[in-house]
PDB file of C-alpha atoms in Angstrom:
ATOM      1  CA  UNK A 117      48.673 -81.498  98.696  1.00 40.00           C
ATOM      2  CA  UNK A 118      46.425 -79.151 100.399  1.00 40.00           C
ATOM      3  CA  UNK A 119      47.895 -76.275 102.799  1.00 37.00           C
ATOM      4  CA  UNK A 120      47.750 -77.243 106.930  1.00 37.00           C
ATOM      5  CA  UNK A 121      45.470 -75.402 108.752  1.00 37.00           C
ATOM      6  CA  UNK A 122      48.798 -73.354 109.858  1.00 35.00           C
ATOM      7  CA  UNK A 123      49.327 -72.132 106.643  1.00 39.00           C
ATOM      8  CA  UNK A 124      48.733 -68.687 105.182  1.00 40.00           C
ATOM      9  CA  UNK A 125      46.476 -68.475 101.923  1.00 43.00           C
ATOM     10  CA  UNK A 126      47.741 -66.939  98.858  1.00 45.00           C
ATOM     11  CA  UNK A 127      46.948 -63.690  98.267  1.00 47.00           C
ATOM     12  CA  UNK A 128      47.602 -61.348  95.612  1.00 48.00           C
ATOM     13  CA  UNK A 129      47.731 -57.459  96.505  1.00 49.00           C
ATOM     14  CA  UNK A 130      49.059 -54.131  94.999  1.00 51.00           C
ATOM     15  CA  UNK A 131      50.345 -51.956  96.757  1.00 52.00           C
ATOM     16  CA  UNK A 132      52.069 -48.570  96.557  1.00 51.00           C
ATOM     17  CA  UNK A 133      55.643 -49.676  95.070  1.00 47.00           C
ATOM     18  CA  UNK A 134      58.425 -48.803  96.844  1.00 42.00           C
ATOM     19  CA  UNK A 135      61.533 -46.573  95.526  1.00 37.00           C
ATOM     20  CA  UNK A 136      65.304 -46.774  96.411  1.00 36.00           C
ATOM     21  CA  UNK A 137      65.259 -43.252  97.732  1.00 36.00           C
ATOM     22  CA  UNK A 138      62.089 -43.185  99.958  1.00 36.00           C
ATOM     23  CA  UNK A 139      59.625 -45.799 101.515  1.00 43.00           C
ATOM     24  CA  UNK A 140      57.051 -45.319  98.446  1.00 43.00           C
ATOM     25  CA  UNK A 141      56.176 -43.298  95.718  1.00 47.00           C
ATOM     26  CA  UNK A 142      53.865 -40.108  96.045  1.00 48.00           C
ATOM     27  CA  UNK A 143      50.286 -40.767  94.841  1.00 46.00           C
ATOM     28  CA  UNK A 144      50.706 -38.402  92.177  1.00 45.00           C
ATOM     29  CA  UNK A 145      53.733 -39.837  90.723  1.00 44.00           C
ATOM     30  CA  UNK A 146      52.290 -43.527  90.788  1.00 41.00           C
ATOM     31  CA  UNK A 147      51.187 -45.604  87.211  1.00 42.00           C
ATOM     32  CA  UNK A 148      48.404 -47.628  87.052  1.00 41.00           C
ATOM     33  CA  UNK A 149      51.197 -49.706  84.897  1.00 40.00           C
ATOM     34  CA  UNK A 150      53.741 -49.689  87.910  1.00 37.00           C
ATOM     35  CA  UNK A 151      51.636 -52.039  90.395  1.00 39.00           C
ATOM     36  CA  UNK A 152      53.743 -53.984  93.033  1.00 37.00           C
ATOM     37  CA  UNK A 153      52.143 -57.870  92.682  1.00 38.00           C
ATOM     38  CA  UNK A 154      52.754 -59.737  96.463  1.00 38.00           C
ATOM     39  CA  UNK A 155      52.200 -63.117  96.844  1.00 37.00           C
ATOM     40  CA  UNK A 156      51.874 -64.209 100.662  1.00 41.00           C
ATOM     41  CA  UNK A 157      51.937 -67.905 100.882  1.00 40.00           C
ATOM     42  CA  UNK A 158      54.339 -69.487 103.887  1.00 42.00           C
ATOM     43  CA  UNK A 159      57.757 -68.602 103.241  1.00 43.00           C
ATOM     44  CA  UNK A 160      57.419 -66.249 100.834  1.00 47.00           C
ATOM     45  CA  UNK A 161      59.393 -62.892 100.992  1.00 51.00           C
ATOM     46  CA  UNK A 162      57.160 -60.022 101.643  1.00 52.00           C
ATOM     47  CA  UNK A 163      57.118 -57.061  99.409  1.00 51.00           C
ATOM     48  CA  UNK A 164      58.956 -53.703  99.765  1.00 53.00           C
ATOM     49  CA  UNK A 165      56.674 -52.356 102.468  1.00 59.00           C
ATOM     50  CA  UNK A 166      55.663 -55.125 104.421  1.00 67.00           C
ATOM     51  CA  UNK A 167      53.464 -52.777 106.599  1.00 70.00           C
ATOM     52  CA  UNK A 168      50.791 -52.039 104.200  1.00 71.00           C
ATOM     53  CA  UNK A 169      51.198 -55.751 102.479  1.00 80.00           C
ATOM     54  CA  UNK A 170      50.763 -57.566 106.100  1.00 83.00           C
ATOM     55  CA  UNK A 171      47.520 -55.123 106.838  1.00 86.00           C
ATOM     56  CA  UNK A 172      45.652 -55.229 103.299  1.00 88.00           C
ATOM     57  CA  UNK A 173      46.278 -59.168 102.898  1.00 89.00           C
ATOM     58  CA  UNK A 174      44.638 -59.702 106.310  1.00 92.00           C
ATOM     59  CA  UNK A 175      41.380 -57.964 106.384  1.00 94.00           C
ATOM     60  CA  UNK A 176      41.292 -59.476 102.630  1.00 94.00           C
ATOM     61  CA  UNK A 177      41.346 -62.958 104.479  1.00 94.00           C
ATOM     62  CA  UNK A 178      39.481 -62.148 107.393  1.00 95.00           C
ATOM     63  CA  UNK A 179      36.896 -60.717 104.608  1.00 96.00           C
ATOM     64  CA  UNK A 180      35.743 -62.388 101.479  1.00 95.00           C
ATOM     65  CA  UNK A 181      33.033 -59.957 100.610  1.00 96.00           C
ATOM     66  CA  UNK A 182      35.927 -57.210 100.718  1.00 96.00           C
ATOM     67  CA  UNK A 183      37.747 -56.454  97.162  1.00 96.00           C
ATOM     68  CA  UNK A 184      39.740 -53.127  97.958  1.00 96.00           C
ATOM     69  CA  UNK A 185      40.980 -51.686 101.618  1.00 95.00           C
ATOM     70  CA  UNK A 186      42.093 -47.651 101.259  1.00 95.00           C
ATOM     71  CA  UNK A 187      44.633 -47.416 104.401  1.00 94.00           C
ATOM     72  CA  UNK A 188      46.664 -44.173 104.568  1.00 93.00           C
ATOM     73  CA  UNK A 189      47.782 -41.666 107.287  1.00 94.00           C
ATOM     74  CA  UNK A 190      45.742 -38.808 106.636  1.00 96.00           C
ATOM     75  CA  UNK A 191      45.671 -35.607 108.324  1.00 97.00           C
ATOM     76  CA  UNK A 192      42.210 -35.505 110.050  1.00 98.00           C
ATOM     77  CA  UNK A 193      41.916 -39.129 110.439  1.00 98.00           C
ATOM     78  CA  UNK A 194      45.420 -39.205 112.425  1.00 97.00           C
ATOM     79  CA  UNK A 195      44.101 -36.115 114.358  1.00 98.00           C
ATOM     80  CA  UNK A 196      40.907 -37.674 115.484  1.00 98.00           C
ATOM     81  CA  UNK A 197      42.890 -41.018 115.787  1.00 98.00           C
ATOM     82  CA  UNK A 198      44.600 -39.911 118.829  1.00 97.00           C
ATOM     83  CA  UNK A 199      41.738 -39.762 121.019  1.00 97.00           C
ATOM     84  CA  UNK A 200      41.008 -43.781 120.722  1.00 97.00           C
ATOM     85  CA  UNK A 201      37.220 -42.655 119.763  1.00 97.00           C
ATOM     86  CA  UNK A 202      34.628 -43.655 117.140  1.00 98.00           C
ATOM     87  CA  UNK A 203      32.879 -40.944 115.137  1.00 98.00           C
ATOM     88  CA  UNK A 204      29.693 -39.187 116.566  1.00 98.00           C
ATOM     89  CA  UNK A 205      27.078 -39.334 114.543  1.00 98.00           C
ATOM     90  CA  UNK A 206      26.882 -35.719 114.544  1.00 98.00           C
ATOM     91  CA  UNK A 207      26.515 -35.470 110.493  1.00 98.00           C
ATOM     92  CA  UNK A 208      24.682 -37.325 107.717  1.00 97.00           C
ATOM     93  CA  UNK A 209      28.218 -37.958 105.914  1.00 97.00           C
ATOM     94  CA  UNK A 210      29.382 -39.594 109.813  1.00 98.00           C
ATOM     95  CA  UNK A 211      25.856 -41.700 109.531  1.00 98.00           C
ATOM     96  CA  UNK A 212      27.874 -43.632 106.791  1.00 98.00           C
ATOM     97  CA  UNK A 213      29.544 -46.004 109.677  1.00 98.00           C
ATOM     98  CA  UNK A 214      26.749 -45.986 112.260  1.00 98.00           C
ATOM     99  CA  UNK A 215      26.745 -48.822 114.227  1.00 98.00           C
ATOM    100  CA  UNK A 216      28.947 -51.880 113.297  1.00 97.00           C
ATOM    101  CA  UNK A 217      30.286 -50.230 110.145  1.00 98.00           C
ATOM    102  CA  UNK A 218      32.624 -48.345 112.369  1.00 98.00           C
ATOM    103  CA  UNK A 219      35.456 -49.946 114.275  1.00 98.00           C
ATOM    104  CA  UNK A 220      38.234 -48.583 116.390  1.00 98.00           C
ATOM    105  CA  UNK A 221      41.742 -50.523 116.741  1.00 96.00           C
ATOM    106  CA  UNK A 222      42.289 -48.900 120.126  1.00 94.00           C
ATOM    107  CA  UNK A 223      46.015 -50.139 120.491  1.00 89.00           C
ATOM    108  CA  UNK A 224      48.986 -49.018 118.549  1.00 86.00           C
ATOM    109  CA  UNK A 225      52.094 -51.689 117.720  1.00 76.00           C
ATOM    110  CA  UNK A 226      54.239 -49.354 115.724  1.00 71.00           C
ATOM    111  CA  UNK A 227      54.676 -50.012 112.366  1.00 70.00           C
ATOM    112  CA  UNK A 228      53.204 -53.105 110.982  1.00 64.00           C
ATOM    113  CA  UNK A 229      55.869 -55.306 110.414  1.00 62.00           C
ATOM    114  CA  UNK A 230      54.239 -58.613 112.290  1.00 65.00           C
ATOM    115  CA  UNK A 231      51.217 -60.650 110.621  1.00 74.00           C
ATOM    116  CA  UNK A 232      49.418 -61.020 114.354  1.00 82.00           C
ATOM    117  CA  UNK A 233      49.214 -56.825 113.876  1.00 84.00           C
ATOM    118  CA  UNK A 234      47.317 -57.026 110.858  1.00 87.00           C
ATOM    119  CA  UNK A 235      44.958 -60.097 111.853  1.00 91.00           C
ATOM    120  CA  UNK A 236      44.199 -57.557 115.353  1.00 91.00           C
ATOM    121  CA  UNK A 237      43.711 -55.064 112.824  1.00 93.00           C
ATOM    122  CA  UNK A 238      41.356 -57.213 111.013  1.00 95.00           C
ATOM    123  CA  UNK A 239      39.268 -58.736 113.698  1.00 96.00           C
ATOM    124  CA  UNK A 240      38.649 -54.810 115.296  1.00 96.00           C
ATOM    125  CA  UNK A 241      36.904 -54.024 111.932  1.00 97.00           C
ATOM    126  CA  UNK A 242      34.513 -57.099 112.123  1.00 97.00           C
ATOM    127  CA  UNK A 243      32.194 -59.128 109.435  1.00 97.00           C
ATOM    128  CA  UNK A 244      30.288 -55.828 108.725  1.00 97.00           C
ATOM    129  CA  UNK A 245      32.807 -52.941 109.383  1.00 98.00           C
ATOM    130  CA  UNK A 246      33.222 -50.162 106.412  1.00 98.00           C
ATOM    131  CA  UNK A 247      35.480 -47.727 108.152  1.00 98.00           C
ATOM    132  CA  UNK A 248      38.006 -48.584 111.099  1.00 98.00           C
ATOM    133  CA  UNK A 249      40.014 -45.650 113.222  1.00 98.00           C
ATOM    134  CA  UNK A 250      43.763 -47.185 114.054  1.00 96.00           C
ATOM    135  CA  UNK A 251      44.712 -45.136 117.175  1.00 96.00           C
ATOM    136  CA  UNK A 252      47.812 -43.256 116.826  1.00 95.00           C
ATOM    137  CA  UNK A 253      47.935 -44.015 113.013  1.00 93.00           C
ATOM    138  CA  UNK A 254      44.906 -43.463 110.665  1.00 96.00           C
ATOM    139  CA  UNK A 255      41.930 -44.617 109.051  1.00 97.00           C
ATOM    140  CA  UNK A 256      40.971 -47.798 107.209  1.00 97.00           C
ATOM    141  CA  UNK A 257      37.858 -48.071 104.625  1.00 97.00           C
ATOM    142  CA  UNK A 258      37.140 -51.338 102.623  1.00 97.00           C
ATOM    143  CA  UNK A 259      34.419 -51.386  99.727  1.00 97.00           C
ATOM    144  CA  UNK A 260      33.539 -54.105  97.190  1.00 97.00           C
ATOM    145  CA  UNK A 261      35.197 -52.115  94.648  1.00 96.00           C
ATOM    146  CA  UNK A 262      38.140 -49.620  94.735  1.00 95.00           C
ATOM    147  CA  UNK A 263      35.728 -46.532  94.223  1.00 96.00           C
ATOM    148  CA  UNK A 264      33.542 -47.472  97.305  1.00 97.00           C
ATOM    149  CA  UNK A 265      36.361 -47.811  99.360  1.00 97.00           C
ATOM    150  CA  UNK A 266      37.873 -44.609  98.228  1.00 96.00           C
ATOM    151  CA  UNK A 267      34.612 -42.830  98.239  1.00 97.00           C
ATOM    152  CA  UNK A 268      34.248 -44.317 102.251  1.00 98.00           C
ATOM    153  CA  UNK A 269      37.427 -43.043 102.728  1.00 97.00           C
ATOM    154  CA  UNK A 270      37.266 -39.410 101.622  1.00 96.00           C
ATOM    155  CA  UNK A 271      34.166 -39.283 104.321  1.00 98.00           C
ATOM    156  CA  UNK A 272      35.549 -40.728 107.130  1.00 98.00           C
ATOM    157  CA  UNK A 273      38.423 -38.334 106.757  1.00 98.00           C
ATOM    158  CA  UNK A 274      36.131 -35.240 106.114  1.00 98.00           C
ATOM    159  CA  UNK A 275      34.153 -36.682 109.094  1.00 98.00           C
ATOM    160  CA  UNK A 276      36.881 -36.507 111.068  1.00 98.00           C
ATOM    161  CA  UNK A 277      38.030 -33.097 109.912  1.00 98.00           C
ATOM    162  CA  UNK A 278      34.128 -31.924 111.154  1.00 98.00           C
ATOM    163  CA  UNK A 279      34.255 -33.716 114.682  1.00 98.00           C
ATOM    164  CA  UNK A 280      37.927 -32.046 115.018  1.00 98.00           C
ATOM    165  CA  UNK A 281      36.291 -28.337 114.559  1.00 97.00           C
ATOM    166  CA  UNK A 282      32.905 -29.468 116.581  1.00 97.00           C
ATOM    167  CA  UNK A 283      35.104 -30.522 119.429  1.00 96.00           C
ATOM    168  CA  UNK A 284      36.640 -26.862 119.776  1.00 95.00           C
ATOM    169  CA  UNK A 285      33.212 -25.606 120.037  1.00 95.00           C
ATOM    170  CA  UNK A 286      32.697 -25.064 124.400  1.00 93.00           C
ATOM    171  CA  UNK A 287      30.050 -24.276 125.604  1.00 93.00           C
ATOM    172  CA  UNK A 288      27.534 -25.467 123.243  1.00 94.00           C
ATOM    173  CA  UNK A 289      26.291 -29.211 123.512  1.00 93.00           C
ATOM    174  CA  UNK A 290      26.336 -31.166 120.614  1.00 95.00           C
ATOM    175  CA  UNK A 291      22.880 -32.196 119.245  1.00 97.00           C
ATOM    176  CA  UNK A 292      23.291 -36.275 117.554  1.00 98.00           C
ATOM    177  CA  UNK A 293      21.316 -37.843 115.157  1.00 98.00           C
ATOM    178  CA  UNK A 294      19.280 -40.688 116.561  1.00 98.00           C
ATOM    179  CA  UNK A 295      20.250 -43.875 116.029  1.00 98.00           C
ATOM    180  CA  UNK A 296      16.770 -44.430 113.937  1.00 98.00           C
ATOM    181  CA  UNK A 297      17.973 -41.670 111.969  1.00 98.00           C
ATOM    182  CA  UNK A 298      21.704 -42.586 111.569  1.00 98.00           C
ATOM    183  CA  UNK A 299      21.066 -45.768 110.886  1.00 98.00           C
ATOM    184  CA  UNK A 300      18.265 -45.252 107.632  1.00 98.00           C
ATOM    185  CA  UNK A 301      21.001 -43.075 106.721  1.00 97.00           C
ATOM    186  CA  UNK A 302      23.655 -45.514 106.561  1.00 98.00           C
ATOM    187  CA  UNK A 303      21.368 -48.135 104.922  1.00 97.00           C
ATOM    188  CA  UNK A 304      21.324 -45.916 102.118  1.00 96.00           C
ATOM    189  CA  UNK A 305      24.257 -43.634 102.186  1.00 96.00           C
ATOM    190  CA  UNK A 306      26.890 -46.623 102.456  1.00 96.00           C
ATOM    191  CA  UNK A 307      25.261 -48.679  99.949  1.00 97.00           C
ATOM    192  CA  UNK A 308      28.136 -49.947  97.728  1.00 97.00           C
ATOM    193  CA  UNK A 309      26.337 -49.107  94.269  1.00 97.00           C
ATOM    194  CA  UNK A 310      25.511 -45.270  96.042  1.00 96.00           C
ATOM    195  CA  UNK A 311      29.382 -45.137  97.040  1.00 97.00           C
ATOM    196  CA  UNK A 312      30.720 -46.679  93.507  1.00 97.00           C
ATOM    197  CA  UNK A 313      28.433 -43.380  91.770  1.00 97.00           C
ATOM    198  CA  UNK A 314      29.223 -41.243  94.349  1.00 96.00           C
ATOM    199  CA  UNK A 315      32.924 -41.576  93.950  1.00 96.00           C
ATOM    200  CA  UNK A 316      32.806 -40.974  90.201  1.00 96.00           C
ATOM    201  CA  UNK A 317      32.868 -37.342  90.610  1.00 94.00           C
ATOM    202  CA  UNK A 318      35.945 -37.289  92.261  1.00 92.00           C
ATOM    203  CA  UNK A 319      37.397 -39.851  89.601  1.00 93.00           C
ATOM    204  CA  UNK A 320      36.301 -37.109  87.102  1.00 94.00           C
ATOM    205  CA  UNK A 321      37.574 -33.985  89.015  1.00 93.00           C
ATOM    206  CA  UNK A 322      41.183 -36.041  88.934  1.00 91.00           C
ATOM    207  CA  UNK A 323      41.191 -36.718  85.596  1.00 92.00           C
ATOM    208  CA  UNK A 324      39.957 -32.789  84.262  1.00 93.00           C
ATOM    209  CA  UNK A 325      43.376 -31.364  86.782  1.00 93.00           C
ATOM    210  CA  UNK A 326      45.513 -34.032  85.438  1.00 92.00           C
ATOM    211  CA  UNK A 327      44.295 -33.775  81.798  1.00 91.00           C
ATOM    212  CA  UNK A 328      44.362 -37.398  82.352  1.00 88.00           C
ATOM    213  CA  UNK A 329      47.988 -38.028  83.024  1.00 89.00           C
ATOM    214  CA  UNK A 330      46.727 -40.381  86.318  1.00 80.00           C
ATOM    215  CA  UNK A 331      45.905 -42.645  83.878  1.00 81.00           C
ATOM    216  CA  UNK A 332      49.129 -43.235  81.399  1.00 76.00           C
TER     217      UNK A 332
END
């Protein structure tokens, strides 16, 4: 029989796995063996944190074209976060989400622990968006693989660590790129075959400190 209209589609999603002595695991301690498989489909329990489950598994709904979301509460990006703003496009690395590829969720529920959050959540980042700022909480990136995503991530958060120490600057304006300019940049910059390459060298700076223990 096929699901009402009410119901919610399966999805599949890993997530960091949680522990029995603290919400999750640190990244550095985590397997790529020790995935947490969720299955969302009506009744179905949710898995051990239900706030990053109930995020991820909407904006993979809401999104089709979008294969891996990189969600976390980094320093910077909660920083800049506070201020309810989108990025200036005061750098080529900001130029990345000019336009429609940013989004700001300019409300703040708590922690995620209702689906309606995660839909809002979804709908602020839109058919197009790459990056989303979550007020009061951190920074969202999606990609069409895991490495874009990641790679999206690591400059939104480094673009928010720049507009942090261009905003103590008074007295000087700032100058921004024009929107002709940020937006050729973005058209080639957040390409999703530039990001997948692009993200390689970190992949390789990982695995040379870890002597590639990230991997076993």
């Amino acid at each position: 029989m096929a699901p009402s209209a009410t119901q919610t589609p399966a999805v599949h999603s890993e997530v960091n796995p949680a522990s029995k002595t603290a919400q999750s695991s640190h990244g550095h301690e985590l397997a790529h063996q020790t995935p947490l498989e969720a299955i969302s489909h009506g009744s179905v329990p949710l898995p051990g944190i239900p706030a990053g489950f109930l995020i991820h598994s909407a904006v993979h709904q809401a999104r089709p074209d979008v294969h891996a979301v990189c969600h976390a509460h980094s320093i910077y990006g909660k920083a800049w976060s506070v201020f309810g703003r989108r990025l200036d496009m005061i750098t080529q690395d900001a130029c990345k989400f000019y336009g429609d590829a940013q989004a700001v969720y300019n409300s703040y529920g708590g922690v995620v622990l209702g689906a309606e959050e995660g839909h809002r959540i979804a709908a602020a980042l839109g058919p197009r968006g790459k990056g989303a700022i979550l007020r009061n909480h951190g920074l969202l990136t999606v990609g069409h693989t895991v490495d874009e995503a990641a790679f999206l991530f690591t400059s939104m958060e480094r673009s928010c660590q720049v507009q942090l120490l261009a905003e103590g600057v008074h007295g000087i304006p700032k100058v921004l790129i024009t929107d002709e300019e940020a937006e050729f940049n973005r058209d080639v910059e957040a390409d999703p075959e530039y990001c997948y390459c692009e993200f390689q060298v970190y992949y390789d700076l990982e695995e040379h400190l870890s002597n590639g223990d990230f991997k076993k």
